[in-house]
PDB file of C-alpha atoms in Angstrom:
ATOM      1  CA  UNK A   7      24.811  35.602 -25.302  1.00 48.00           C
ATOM      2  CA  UNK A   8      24.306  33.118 -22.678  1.00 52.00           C
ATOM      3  CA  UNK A   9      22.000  30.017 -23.250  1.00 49.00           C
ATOM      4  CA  UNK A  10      19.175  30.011 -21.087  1.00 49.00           C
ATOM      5  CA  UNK A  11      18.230  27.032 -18.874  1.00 51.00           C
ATOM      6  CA  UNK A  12      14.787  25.614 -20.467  1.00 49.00           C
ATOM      7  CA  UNK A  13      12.081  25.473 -17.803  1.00 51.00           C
ATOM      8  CA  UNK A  14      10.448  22.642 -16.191  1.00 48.00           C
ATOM      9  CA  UNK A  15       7.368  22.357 -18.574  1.00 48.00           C
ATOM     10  CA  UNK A  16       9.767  22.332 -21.775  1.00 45.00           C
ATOM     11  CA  UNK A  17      12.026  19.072 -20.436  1.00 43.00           C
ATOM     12  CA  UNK A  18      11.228  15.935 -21.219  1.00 46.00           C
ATOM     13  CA  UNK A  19       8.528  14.204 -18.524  1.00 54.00           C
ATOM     14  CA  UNK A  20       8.929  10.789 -17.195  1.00 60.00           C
ATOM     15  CA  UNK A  21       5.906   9.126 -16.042  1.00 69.00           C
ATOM     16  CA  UNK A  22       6.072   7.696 -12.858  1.00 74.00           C
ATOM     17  CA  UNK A  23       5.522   3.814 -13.447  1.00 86.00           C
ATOM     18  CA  UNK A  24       2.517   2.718 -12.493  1.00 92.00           C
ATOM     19  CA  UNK A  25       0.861  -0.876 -10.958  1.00 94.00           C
ATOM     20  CA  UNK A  26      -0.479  -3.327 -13.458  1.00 95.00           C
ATOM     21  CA  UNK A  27      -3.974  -3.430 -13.366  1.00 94.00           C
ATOM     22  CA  UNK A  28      -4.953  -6.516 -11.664  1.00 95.00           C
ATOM     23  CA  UNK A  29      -2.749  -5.590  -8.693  1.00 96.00           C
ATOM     24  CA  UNK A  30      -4.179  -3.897  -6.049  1.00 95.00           C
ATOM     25  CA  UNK A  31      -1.956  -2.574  -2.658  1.00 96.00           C
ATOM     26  CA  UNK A  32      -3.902  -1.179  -0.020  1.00 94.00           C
ATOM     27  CA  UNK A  33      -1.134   0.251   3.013  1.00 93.00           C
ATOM     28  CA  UNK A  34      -3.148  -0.456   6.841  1.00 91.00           C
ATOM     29  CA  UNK A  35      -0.380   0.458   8.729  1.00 90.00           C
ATOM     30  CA  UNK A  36       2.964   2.861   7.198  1.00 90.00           C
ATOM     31  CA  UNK A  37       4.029   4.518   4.282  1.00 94.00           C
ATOM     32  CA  UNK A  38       2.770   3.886   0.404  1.00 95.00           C
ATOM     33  CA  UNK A  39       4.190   0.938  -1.353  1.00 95.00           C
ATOM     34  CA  UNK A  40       7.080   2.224  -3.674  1.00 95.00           C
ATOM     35  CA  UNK A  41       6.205   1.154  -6.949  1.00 96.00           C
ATOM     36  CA  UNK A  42       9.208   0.089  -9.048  1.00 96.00           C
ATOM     37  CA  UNK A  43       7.333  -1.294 -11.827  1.00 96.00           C
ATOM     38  CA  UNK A  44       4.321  -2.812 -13.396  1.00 96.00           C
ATOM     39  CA  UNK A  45       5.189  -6.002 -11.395  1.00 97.00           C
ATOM     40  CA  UNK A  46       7.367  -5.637  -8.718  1.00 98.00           C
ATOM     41  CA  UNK A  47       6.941  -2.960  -5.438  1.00 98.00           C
ATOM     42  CA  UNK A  48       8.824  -2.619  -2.411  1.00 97.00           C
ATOM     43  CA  UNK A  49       7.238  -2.105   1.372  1.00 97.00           C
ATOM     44  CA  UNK A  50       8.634  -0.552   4.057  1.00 95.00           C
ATOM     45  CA  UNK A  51       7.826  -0.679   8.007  1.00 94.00           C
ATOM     46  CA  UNK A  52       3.582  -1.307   8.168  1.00 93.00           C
ATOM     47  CA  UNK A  53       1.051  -3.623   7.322  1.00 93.00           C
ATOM     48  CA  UNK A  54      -0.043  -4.093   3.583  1.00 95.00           C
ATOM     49  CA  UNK A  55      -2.645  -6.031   2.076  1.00 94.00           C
ATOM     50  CA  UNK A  56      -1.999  -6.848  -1.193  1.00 96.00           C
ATOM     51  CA  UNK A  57      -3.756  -8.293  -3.865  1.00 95.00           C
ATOM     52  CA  UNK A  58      -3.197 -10.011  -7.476  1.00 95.00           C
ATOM     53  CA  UNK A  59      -6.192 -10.628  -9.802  1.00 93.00           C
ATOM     54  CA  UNK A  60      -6.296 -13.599 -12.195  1.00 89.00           C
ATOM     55  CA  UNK A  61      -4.847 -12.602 -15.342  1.00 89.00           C
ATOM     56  CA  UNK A  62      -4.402 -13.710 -18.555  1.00 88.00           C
ATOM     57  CA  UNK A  63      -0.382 -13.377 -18.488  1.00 88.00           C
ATOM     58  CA  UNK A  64       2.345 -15.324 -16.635  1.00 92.00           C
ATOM     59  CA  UNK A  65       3.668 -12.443 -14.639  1.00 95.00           C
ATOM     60  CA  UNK A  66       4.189 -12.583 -11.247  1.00 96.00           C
ATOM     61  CA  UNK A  67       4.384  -9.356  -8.464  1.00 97.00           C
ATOM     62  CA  UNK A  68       7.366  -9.179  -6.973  1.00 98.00           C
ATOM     63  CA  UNK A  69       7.149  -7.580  -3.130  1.00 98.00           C
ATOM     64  CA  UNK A  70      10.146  -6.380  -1.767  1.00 98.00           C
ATOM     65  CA  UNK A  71      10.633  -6.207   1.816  1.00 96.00           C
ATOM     66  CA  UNK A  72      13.896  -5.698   3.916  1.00 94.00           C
ATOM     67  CA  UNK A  73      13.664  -9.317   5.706  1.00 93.00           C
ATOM     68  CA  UNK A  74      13.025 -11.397   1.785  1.00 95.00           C
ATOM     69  CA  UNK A  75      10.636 -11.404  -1.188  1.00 97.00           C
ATOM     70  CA  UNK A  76       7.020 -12.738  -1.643  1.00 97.00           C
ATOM     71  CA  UNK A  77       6.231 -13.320  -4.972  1.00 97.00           C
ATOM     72  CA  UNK A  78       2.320 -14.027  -6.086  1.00 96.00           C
ATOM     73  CA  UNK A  79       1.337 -15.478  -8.712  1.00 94.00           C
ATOM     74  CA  UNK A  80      -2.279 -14.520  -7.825  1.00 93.00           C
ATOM     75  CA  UNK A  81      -4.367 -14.232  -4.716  1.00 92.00           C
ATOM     76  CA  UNK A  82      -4.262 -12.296  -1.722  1.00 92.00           C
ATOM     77  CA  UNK A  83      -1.363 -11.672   0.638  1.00 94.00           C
ATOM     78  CA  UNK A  84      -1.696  -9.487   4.377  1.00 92.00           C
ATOM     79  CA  UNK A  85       2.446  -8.479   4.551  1.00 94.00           C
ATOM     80  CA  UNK A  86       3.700  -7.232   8.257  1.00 93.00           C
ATOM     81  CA  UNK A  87       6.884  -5.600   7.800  1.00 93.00           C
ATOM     82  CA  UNK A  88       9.348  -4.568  10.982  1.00 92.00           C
ATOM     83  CA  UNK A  89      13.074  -4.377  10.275  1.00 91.00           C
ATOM     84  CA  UNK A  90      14.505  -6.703   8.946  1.00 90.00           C
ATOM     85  CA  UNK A  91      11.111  -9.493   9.553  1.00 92.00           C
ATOM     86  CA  UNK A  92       8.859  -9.889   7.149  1.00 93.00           C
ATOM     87  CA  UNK A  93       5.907 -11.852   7.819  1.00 91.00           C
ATOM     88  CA  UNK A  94       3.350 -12.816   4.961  1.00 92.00           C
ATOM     89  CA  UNK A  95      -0.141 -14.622   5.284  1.00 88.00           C
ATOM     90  CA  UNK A  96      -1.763 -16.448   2.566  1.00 89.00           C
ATOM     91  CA  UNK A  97      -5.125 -15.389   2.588  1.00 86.00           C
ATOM     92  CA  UNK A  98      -6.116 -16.663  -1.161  1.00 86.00           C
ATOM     93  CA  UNK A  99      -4.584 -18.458  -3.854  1.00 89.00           C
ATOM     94  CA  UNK A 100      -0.370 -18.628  -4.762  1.00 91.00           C
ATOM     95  CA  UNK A 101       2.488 -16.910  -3.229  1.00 93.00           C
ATOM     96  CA  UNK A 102       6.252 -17.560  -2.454  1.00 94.00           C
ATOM     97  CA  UNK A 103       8.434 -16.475   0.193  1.00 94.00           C
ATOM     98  CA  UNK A 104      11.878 -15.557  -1.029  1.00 94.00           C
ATOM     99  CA  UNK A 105      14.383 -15.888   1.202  1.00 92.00           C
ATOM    100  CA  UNK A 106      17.220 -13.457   1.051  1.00 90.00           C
ATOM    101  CA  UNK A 107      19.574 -16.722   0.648  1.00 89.00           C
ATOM    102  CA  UNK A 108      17.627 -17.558  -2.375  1.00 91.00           C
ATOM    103  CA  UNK A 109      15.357 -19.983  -0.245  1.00 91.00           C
ATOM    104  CA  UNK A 110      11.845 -20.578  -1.763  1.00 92.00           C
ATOM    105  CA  UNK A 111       9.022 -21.534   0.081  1.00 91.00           C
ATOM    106  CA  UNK A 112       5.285 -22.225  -0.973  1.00 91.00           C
ATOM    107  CA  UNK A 113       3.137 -20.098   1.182  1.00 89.00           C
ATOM    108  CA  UNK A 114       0.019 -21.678   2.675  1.00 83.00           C
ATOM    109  CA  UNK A 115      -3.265 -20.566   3.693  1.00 77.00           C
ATOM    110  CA  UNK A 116      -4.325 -20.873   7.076  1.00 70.00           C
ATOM    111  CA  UNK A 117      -7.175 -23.374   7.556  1.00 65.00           C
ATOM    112  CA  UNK A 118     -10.249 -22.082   9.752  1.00 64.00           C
ATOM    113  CA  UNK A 119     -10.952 -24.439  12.294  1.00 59.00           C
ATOM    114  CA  UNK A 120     -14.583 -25.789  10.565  1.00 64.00           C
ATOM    115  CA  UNK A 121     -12.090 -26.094   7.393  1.00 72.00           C
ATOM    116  CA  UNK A 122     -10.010 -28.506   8.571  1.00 77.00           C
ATOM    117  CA  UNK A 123     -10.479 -32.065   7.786  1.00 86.00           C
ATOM    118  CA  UNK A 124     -12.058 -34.128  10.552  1.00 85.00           C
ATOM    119  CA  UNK A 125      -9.960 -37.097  11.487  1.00 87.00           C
ATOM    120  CA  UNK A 126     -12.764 -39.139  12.772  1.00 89.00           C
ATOM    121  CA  UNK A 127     -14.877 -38.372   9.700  1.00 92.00           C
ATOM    122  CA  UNK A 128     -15.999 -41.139   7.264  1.00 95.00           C
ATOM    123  CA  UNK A 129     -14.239 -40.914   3.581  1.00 95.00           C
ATOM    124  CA  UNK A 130     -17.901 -39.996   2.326  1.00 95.00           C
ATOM    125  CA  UNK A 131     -18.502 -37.257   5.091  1.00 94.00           C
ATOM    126  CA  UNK A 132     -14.876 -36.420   3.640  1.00 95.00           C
ATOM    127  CA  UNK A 133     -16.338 -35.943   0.083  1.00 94.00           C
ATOM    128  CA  UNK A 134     -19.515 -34.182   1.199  1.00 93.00           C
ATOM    129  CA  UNK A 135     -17.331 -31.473   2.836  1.00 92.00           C
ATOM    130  CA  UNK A 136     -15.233 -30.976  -0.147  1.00 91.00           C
ATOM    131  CA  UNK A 137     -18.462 -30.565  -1.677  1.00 91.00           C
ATOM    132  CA  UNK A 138     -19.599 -27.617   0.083  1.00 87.00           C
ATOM    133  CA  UNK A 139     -16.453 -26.210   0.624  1.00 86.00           C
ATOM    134  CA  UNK A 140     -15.709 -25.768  -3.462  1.00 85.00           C
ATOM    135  CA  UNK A 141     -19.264 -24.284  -3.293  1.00 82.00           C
ATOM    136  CA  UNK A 142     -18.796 -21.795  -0.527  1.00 75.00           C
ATOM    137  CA  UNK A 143     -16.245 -21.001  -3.059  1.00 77.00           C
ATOM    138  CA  UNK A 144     -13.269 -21.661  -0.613  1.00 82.00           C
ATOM    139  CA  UNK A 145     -10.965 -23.920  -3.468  1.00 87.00           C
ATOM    140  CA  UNK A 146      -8.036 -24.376  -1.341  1.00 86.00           C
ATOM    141  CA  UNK A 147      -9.877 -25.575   1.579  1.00 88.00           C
ATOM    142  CA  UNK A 148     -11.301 -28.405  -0.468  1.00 91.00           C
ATOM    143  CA  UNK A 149      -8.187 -29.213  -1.682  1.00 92.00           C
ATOM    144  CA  UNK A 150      -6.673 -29.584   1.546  1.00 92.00           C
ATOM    145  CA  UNK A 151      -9.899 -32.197   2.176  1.00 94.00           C
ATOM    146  CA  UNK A 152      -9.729 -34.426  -0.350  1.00 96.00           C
ATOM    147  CA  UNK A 153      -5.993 -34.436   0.121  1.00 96.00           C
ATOM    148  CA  UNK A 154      -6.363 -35.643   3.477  1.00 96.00           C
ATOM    149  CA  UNK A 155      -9.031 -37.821   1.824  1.00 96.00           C
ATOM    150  CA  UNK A 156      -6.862 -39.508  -0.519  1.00 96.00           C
ATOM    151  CA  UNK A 157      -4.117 -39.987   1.963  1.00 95.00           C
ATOM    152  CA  UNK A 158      -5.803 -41.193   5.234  1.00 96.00           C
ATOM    153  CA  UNK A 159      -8.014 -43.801   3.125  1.00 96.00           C
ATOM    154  CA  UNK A 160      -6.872 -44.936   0.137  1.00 95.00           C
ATOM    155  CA  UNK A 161      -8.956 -48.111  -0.896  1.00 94.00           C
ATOM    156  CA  UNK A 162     -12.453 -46.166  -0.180  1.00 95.00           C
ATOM    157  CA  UNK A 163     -15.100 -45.673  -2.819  1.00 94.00           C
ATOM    158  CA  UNK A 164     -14.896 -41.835  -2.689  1.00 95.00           C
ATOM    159  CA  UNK A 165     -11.032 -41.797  -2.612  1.00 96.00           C
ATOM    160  CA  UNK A 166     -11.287 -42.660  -6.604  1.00 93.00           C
ATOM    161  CA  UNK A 167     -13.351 -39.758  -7.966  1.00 94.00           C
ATOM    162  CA  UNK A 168     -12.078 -37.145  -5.039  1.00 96.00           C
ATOM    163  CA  UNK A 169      -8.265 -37.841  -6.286  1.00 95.00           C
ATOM    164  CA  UNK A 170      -9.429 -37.077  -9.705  1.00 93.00           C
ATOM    165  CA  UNK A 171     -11.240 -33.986  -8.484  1.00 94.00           C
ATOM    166  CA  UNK A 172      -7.930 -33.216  -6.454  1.00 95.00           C
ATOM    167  CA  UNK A 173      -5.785 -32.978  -9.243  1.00 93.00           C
ATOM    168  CA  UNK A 174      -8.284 -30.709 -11.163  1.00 92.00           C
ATOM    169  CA  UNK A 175      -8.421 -28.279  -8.071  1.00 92.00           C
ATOM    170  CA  UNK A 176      -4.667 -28.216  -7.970  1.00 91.00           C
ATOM    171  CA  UNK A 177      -4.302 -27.368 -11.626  1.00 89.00           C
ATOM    172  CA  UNK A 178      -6.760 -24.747 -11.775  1.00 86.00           C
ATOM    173  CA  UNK A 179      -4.985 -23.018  -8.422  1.00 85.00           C
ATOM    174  CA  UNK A 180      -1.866 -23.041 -10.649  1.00 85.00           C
ATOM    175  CA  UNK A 181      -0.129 -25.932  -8.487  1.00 89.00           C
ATOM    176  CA  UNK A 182       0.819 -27.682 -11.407  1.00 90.00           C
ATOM    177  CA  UNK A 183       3.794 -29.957  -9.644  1.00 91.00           C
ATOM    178  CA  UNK A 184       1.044 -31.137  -7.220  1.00 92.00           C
ATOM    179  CA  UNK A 185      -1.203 -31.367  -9.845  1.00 92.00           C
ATOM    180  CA  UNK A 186       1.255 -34.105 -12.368  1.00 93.00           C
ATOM    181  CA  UNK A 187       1.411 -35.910  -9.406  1.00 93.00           C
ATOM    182  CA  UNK A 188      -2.010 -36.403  -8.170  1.00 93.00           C
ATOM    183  CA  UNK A 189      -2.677 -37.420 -11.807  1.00 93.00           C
ATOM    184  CA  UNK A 190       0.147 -39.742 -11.677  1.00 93.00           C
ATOM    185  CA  UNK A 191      -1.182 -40.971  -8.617  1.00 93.00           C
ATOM    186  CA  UNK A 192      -4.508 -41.950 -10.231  1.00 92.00           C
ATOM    187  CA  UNK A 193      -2.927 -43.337 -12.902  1.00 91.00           C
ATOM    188  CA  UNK A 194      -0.741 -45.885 -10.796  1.00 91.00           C
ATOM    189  CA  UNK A 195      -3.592 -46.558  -8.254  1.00 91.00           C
ATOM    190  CA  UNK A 196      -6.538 -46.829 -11.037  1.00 88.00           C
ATOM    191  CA  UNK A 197      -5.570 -48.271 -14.096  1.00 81.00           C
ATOM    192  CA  UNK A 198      -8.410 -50.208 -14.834  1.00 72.00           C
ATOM    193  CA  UNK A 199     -10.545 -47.842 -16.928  1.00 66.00           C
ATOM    194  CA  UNK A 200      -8.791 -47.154 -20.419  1.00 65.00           C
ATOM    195  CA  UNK A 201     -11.330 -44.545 -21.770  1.00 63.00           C
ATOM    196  CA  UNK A 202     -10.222 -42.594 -18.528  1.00 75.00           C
ATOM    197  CA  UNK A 203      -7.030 -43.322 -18.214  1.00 76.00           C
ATOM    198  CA  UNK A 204      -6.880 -41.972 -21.398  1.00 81.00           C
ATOM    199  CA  UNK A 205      -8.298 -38.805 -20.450  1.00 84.00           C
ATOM    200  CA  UNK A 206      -5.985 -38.552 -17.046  1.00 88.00           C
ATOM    201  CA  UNK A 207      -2.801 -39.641 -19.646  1.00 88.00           C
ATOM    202  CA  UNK A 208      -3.639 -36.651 -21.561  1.00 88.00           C
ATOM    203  CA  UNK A 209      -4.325 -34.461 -19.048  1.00 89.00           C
ATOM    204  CA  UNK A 210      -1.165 -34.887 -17.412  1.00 90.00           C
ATOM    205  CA  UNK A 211       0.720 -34.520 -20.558  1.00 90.00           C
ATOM    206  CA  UNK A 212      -0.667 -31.155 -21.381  1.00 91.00           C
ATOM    207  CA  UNK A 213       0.964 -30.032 -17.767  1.00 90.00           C
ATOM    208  CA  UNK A 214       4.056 -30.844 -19.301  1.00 89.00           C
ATOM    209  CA  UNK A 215       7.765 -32.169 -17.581  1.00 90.00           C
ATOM    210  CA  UNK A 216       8.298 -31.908 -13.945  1.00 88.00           C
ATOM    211  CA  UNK A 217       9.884 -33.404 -10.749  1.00 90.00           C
ATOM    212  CA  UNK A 218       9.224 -37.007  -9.523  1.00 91.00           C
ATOM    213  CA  UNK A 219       6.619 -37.285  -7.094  1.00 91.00           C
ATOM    214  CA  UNK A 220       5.923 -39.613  -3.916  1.00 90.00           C
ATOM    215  CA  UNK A 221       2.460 -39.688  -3.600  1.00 91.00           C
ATOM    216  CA  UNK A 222       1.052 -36.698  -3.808  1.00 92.00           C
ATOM    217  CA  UNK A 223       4.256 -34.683  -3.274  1.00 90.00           C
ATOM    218  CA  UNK A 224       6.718 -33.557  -5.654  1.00 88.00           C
ATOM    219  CA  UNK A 225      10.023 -34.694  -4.804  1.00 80.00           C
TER     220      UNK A 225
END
Protein backbone atom coordinates (compact mmCIF):
# COMPACT_ATOMS: atom_id res chain seq x y z
CA UNK A 1 0.00 0.00 0.00
CA UNK A 2 0.99 3.41 -0.85
CA UNK A 3 2.06 5.95 1.92
CA UNK A 4 -0.14 8.73 2.13
CA UNK A 5 1.05 12.37 2.00
CA UNK A 6 0.37 13.81 5.72
CA UNK A 7 -1.77 16.95 5.53
CA UNK A 8 -0.98 20.44 6.22
CA UNK A 9 -2.12 20.53 9.95
CA UNK A 10 0.08 17.29 10.77
CA UNK A 11 3.64 18.97 9.35
CA UNK A 12 5.71 20.66 11.33
CA UNK A 13 4.77 24.74 11.58
CA UNK A 14 7.31 27.40 11.38
CA UNK A 15 6.47 30.58 12.93
CA UNK A 16 6.95 33.42 10.94
CA UNK A 17 9.69 35.55 12.85
CA UNK A 18 8.47 38.27 14.37
CA UNK A 19 9.85 42.16 15.35
CA UNK A 20 11.44 42.59 18.71
CA UNK A 21 9.36 44.40 20.87
CA UNK A 22 10.73 47.78 21.16
CA UNK A 23 10.71 48.13 17.36
CA UNK A 24 7.97 49.57 15.85
CA UNK A 25 7.57 49.94 11.62
CA UNK A 26 4.74 51.80 10.52
CA UNK A 27 4.67 51.62 6.18
CA UNK A 28 3.12 55.51 4.88
CA UNK A 29 3.71 54.88 1.52
CA UNK A 30 4.27 50.87 -0.18
CA UNK A 31 4.31 47.48 0.78
CA UNK A 32 4.88 45.91 4.55
CA UNK A 33 8.38 45.79 5.80
CA UNK A 34 9.68 42.13 5.28
CA UNK A 35 10.69 41.03 8.51
CA UNK A 36 13.80 38.82 8.46
CA UNK A 37 14.32 38.71 12.05
CA UNK A 38 13.98 40.02 15.51
CA UNK A 39 16.48 42.76 14.46
CA UNK A 40 16.95 43.25 11.06
CA UNK A 41 13.92 44.05 8.17
CA UNK A 42 14.15 44.92 4.70
CA UNK A 43 11.95 47.87 2.81
CA UNK A 44 11.03 48.05 -0.46
CA UNK A 45 9.75 51.10 -2.77
CA UNK A 46 7.60 53.62 -0.04
CA UNK A 47 7.99 55.64 2.83
CA UNK A 48 8.51 53.99 6.36
CA UNK A 49 8.72 55.39 9.65
CA UNK A 50 10.46 53.41 11.84
CA UNK A 51 11.08 53.35 15.30
CA UNK A 52 13.53 51.71 18.06
CA UNK A 53 12.68 51.99 21.80
CA UNK A 54 15.40 52.20 24.46
CA UNK A 55 16.23 48.86 25.53
CA UNK A 56 18.05 47.18 27.90
CA UNK A 57 20.25 45.09 25.24
CA UNK A 58 22.98 46.12 22.76
CA UNK A 59 21.16 45.11 19.65
CA UNK A 60 20.83 47.16 16.91
CA UNK A 61 17.89 47.02 13.83
CA UNK A 62 19.25 46.45 10.84
CA UNK A 63 17.05 48.15 7.73
CA UNK A 64 17.67 46.89 4.51
CA UNK A 65 17.04 48.90 1.57
CA UNK A 66 18.18 48.41 -2.14
CA UNK A 67 20.39 51.80 -2.22
CA UNK A 68 22.45 50.74 1.62
CA UNK A 69 21.65 49.96 5.26
CA UNK A 70 20.55 52.18 8.25
CA UNK A 71 21.25 50.72 11.32
CA UNK A 72 19.64 52.29 14.78
CA UNK A 73 20.72 51.88 17.72
CA UNK A 74 17.59 53.66 19.06
CA UNK A 75 15.40 56.53 18.04
CA UNK A 76 13.33 57.32 15.24
CA UNK A 77 14.11 57.10 11.54
CA UNK A 78 11.41 58.44 8.40
CA UNK A 79 13.15 55.97 5.39
CA UNK A 80 12.14 57.07 1.56
CA UNK A 81 12.96 54.28 -0.58
CA UNK A 82 12.97 54.58 -4.73
CA UNK A 83 15.27 52.20 -6.60
CA UNK A 84 18.20 51.99 -5.86
CA UNK A 85 18.11 55.65 -3.35
CA UNK A 86 17.56 55.39 -0.09
CA UNK A 87 17.10 58.40 1.85
CA UNK A 88 16.90 58.32 5.80
CA UNK A 89 16.06 61.27 8.28
CA UNK A 90 17.06 61.33 11.80
CA UNK A 91 14.19 62.36 13.58
CA UNK A 92 15.39 61.12 17.28
CA UNK A 93 18.28 59.66 18.79
CA UNK A 94 21.19 57.13 16.86
CA UNK A 95 21.30 55.75 13.46
CA UNK A 96 23.92 54.82 10.73
CA UNK A 97 23.85 54.87 7.14
CA UNK A 98 25.53 51.87 5.59
CA UNK A 99 26.82 52.32 2.51
CA UNK A 100 26.74 49.43 0.13
CA UNK A 101 30.75 49.93 -0.10
CA UNK A 102 30.87 49.38 3.55
CA UNK A 103 30.84 53.28 4.15
CA UNK A 104 29.48 54.32 7.62
CA UNK A 105 28.07 57.45 8.33
CA UNK A 106 26.54 58.97 11.64
CA UNK A 107 23.14 60.18 10.80
CA UNK A 108 22.10 63.58 12.14
CA UNK A 109 19.02 65.19 13.13
CA UNK A 110 17.85 68.10 11.44
CA UNK A 111 17.90 71.24 13.62
CA UNK A 112 14.55 73.41 13.58
CA UNK A 113 15.34 76.79 12.87
CA UNK A 114 14.53 78.19 16.79
CA UNK A 115 16.99 75.09 17.61
CA UNK A 116 19.83 76.26 16.17
CA UNK A 117 22.42 78.04 18.07
CA UNK A 118 22.41 81.81 17.67
CA UNK A 119 25.74 83.13 16.55
CA UNK A 120 25.28 86.52 17.98
CA UNK A 121 24.09 85.08 21.30
CA UNK A 122 26.05 85.63 24.57
CA UNK A 123 27.77 82.24 26.06
CA UNK A 124 25.11 82.65 28.99
CA UNK A 125 22.05 83.16 26.57
CA UNK A 126 23.96 79.98 25.10
CA UNK A 127 23.49 78.07 28.44
CA UNK A 128 19.96 79.32 29.11
CA UNK A 129 18.88 77.76 25.76
CA UNK A 130 20.45 74.50 26.46
CA UNK A 131 18.50 74.82 29.47
CA UNK A 132 15.17 74.81 28.04
CA UNK A 133 15.91 72.83 25.27
CA UNK A 134 16.94 69.54 27.62
CA UNK A 135 13.60 70.50 29.29
CA UNK A 136 11.38 70.64 26.27
CA UNK A 137 12.90 67.29 26.27
CA UNK A 138 14.68 67.84 22.83
CA UNK A 139 18.44 66.17 24.11
CA UNK A 140 20.11 66.41 20.88
CA UNK A 141 19.24 69.91 20.27
CA UNK A 142 20.97 70.90 23.47
CA UNK A 143 23.76 69.07 22.64
CA UNK A 144 24.25 70.67 19.47
CA UNK A 145 24.12 74.16 21.80
CA UNK A 146 26.48 73.72 24.17
CA UNK A 147 28.67 72.23 21.50
CA UNK A 148 28.61 75.31 19.66
CA UNK A 149 29.00 76.78 23.16
CA UNK A 150 32.13 75.17 23.99
CA UNK A 151 33.62 75.75 20.62
CA UNK A 152 32.78 79.41 19.67
CA UNK A 153 33.87 80.61 23.34
CA UNK A 154 36.10 78.76 25.12
CA UNK A 155 37.46 80.94 28.10
CA UNK A 156 33.68 81.97 29.20
CA UNK A 157 32.28 81.23 32.62
CA UNK A 158 29.46 78.99 31.27
CA UNK A 159 31.78 77.15 28.79
CA UNK A 160 33.16 75.16 32.08
CA UNK A 161 30.00 73.58 33.51
CA UNK A 162 28.14 73.36 29.83
CA UNK A 163 31.28 71.11 28.55
CA UNK A 164 30.75 68.98 31.52
CA UNK A 165 27.02 68.86 30.86
CA UNK A 166 28.02 68.15 27.10
CA UNK A 167 29.77 65.15 27.70
CA UNK A 168 26.94 63.78 29.99
CA UNK A 169 24.33 64.46 27.12
CA UNK A 170 26.55 62.67 24.68
CA UNK A 171 26.94 59.61 26.85
CA UNK A 172 23.48 59.17 27.72
CA UNK A 173 22.51 59.51 23.68
CA UNK A 174 24.93 56.56 23.34
CA UNK A 175 27.71 58.81 21.54
CA UNK A 176 30.27 57.46 23.57
CA UNK A 177 33.43 58.50 21.11
CA UNK A 178 32.10 62.10 21.42
CA UNK A 179 31.48 61.60 24.79
CA UNK A 180 35.62 60.35 25.88
CA UNK A 181 36.43 63.27 24.17
CA UNK A 182 34.44 66.01 25.57
CA UNK A 183 35.61 64.55 28.91
CA UNK A 184 39.07 64.62 27.73
CA UNK A 185 38.51 67.98 26.71
CA UNK A 186 37.58 69.09 30.25
CA UNK A 187 40.19 67.39 31.60
CA UNK A 188 43.00 69.19 29.46
CA UNK A 189 41.20 72.62 29.60
CA UNK A 190 40.22 72.38 33.54
CA UNK A 191 42.58 70.75 35.56
CA UNK A 192 42.48 72.76 38.44
CA UNK A 193 39.84 71.05 40.60
CA UNK A 194 41.17 67.51 41.82
CA UNK A 195 37.93 66.34 43.62
CA UNK A 196 36.41 66.79 40.01
CA UNK A 197 38.85 65.88 38.00
CA UNK A 198 38.62 62.94 39.81
CA UNK A 199 35.14 62.40 39.08
CA UNK A 200 35.61 63.37 35.10
CA UNK A 201 38.96 60.76 35.30
CA UNK A 202 36.60 58.17 36.33
CA UNK A 203 33.96 58.88 34.30
CA UNK A 204 35.86 58.67 31.27
CA UNK A 205 37.43 55.49 32.25
CA UNK A 206 34.21 53.66 32.73
CA UNK A 207 33.55 54.59 28.77
CA UNK A 208 36.40 52.56 28.18
CA UNK A 209 39.30 52.67 25.00
CA UNK A 210 38.62 54.64 21.96
CA UNK A 211 40.01 56.84 19.10
CA UNK A 212 42.07 60.05 19.69
CA UNK A 213 40.15 63.06 19.65
CA UNK A 214 40.79 66.83 18.47
CA UNK A 215 38.65 68.76 20.43
CA UNK A 216 35.57 67.56 20.59
CA UNK A 217 35.88 65.20 17.60
CA UNK A 218 37.06 61.79 17.45
CA UNK A 219 39.76 61.41 15.10
Amino acid sequence: MEPVATNSSEAAHVAAPALAAAVRVVAEEGPPAGVRDAWQIELGDGRYDVTVAAHAGPELLRVDTAGGTVEIAQGRVVIIVAGTRTEAELRTGVATWIAKGGARTPLAVAPAEDDAPDPKASPSDLARQADALLAAGRRDAAIRVLDFLVTAHPDSPPARAALLDLARLLKAASRTDEARCAYALYLERYPGKEQLADEVEGALGRLGPGPACTGLRPR
